XYZ file of N, CA and C in Angstrom:
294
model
N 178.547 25.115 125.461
C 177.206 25.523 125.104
C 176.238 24.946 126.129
N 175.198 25.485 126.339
C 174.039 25.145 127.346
C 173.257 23.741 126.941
N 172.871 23.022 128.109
C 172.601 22.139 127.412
C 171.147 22.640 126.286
N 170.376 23.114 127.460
C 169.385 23.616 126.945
C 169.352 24.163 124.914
N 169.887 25.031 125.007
C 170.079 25.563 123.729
C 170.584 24.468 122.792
N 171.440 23.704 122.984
C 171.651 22.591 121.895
C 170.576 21.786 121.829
N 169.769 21.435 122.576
C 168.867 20.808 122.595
C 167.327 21.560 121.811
N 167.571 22.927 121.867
C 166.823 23.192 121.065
C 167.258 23.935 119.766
N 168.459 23.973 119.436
C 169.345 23.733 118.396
C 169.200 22.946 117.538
N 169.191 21.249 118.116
C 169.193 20.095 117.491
C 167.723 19.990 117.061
N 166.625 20.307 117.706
C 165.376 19.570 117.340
C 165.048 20.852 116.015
N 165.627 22.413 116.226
C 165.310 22.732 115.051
C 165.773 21.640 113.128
N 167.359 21.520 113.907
C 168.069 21.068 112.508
C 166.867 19.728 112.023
N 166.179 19.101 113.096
C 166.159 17.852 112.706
C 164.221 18.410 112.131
N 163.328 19.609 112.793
C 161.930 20.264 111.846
C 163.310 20.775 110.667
N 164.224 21.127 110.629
C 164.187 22.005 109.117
C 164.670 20.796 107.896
N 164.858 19.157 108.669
C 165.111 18.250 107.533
C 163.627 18.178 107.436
N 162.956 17.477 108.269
C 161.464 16.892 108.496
C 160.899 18.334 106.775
N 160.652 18.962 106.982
C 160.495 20.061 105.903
C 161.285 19.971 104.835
N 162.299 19.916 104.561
C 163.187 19.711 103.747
C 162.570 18.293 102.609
N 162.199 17.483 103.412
C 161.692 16.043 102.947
C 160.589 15.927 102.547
N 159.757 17.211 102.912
C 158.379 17.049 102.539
C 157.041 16.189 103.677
N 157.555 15.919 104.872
C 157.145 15.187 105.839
C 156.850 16.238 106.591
N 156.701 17.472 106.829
C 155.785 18.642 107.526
C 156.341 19.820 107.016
N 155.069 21.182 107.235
C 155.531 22.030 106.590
C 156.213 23.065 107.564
N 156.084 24.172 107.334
C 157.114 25.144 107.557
C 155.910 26.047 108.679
N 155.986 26.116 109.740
C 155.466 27.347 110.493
C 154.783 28.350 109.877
N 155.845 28.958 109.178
C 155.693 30.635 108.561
C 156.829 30.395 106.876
N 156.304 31.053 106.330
C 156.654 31.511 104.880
C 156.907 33.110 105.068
N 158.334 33.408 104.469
C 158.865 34.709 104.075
C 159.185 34.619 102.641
N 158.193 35.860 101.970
C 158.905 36.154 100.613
C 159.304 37.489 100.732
N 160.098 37.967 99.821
C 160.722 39.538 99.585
C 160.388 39.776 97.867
N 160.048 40.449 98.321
C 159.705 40.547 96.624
C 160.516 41.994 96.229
N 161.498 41.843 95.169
C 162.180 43.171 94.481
C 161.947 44.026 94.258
N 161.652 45.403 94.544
C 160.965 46.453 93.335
C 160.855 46.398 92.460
N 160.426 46.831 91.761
C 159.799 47.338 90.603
C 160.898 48.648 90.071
N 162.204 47.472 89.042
C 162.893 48.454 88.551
C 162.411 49.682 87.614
N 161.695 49.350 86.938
C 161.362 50.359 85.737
C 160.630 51.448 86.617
N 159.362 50.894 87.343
C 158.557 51.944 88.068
C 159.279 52.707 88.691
N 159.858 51.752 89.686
C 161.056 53.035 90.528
C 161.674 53.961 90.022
N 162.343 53.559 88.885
C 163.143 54.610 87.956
C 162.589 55.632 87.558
N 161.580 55.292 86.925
C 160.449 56.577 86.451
C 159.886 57.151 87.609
N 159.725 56.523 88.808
C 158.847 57.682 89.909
C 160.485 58.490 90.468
N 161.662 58.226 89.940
C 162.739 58.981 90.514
C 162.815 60.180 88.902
N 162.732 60.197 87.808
C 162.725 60.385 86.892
C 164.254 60.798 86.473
N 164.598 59.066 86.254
C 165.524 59.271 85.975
C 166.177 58.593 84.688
N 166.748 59.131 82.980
C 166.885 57.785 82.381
C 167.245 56.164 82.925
N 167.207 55.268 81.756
C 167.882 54.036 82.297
C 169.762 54.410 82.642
N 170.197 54.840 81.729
C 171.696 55.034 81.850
C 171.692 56.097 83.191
N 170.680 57.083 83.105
C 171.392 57.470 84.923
C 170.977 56.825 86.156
N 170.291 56.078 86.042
C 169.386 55.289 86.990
C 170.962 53.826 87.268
N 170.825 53.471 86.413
C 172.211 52.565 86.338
C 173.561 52.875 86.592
N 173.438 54.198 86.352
C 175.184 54.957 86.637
C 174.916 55.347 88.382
N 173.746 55.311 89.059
C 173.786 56.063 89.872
C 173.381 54.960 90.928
N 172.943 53.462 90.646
C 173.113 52.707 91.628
C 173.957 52.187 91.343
N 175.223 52.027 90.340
C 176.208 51.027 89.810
C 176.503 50.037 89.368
N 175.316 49.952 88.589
C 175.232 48.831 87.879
C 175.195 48.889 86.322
N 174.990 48.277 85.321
C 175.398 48.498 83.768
C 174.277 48.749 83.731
N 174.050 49.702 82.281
C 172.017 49.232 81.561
C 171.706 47.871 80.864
N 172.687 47.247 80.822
C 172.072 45.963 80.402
C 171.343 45.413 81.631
N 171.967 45.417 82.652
C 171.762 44.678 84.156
C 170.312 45.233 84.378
N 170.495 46.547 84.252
C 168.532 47.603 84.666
C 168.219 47.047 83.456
N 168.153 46.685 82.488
C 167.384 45.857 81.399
C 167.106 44.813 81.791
N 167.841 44.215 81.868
C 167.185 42.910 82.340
C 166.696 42.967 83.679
N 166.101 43.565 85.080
C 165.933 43.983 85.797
C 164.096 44.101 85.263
N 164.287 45.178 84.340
C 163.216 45.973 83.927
C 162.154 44.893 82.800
N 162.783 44.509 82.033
C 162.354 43.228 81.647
C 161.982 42.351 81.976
N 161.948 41.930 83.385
C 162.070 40.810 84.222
C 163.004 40.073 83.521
N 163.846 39.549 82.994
C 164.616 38.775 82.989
C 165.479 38.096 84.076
N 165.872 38.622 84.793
C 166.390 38.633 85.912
C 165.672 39.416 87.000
N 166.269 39.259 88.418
C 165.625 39.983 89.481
C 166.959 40.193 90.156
N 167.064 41.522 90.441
C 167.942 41.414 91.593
C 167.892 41.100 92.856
N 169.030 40.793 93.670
C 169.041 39.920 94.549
C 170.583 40.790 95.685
N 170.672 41.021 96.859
C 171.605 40.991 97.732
C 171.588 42.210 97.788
N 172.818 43.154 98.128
C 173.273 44.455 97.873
C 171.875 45.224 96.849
N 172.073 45.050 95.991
C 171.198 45.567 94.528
C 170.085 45.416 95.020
N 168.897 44.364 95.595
C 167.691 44.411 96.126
C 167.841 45.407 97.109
N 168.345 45.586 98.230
C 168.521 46.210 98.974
C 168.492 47.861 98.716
N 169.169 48.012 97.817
C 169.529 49.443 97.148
C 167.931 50.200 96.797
N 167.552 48.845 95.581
C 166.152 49.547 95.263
C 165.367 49.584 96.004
N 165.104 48.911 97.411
C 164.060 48.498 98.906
C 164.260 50.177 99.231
N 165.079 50.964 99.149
C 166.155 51.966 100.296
C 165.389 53.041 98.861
N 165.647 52.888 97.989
C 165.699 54.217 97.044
C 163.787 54.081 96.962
N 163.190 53.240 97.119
C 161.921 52.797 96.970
C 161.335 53.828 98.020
N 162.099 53.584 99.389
C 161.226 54.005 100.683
C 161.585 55.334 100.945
N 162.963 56.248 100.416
C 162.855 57.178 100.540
C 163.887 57.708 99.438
N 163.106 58.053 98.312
C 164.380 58.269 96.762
C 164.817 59.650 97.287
N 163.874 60.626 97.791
C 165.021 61.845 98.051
C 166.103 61.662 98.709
N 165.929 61.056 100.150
C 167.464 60.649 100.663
C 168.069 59.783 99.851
N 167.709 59.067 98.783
C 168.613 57.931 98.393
C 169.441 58.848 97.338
N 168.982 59.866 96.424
C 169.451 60.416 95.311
C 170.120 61.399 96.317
N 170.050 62.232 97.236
C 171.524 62.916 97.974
C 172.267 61.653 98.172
N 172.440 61.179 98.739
C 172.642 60.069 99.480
C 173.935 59.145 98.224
N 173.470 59.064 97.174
C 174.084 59.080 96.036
C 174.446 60.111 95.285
N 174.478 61.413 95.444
C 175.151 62.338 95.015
C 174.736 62.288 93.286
N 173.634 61.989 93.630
C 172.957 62.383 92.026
C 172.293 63.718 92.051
N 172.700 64.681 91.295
C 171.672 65.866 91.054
C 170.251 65.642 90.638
N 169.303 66.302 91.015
C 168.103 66.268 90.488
C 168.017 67.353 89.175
């Protein structure tokens, strides 16, 4: 490895303890915030059970989703980010009939 790059390798690891500890803050802040299961669903107009059958997940899961109880997170955030920004391609795309 270069020296260079470890060297600025190392001084990151040692700002992301310094932060970690509460002894300086962070540059920049990233949040992601989930869709909006229920809204989404309804601007696709689709029940909860096909809305759930058609990203693959249970209706308890879009319940609690829709509830806030939970938030989705990974794959599943991703899905609703994608069906959010363009539901017509997402519903071909998923081979859901309109």
């Amino acid at each position: 490895m270069d020296k260079s790059l470890f060297t600025d390798l190392l001084q990151s690891l040692e700002e992301a303890k310094a932060i970690r500890r509460g002894e300086t803050k962070p540059s920049r802040r990233f949040t992601v915030s989930p869709p909006d299961a229920k809204s989404l669903r309804e601007r696709v107009g689709l029940s909860q059970s096909e809305f759930a059958q058609m990203i693959g997940v249970s209706i308890d899961t879009l319940q609690n989703w829709e509830q806030h109880r939970r938030n989705p997170s990974g794959p599943a955030a991703a899905l609703l980010r994608l069906v959010s920004a363009n539901p017509e391609l997402a519903l071909r795309a998923l081979n859901h009939p309109r």
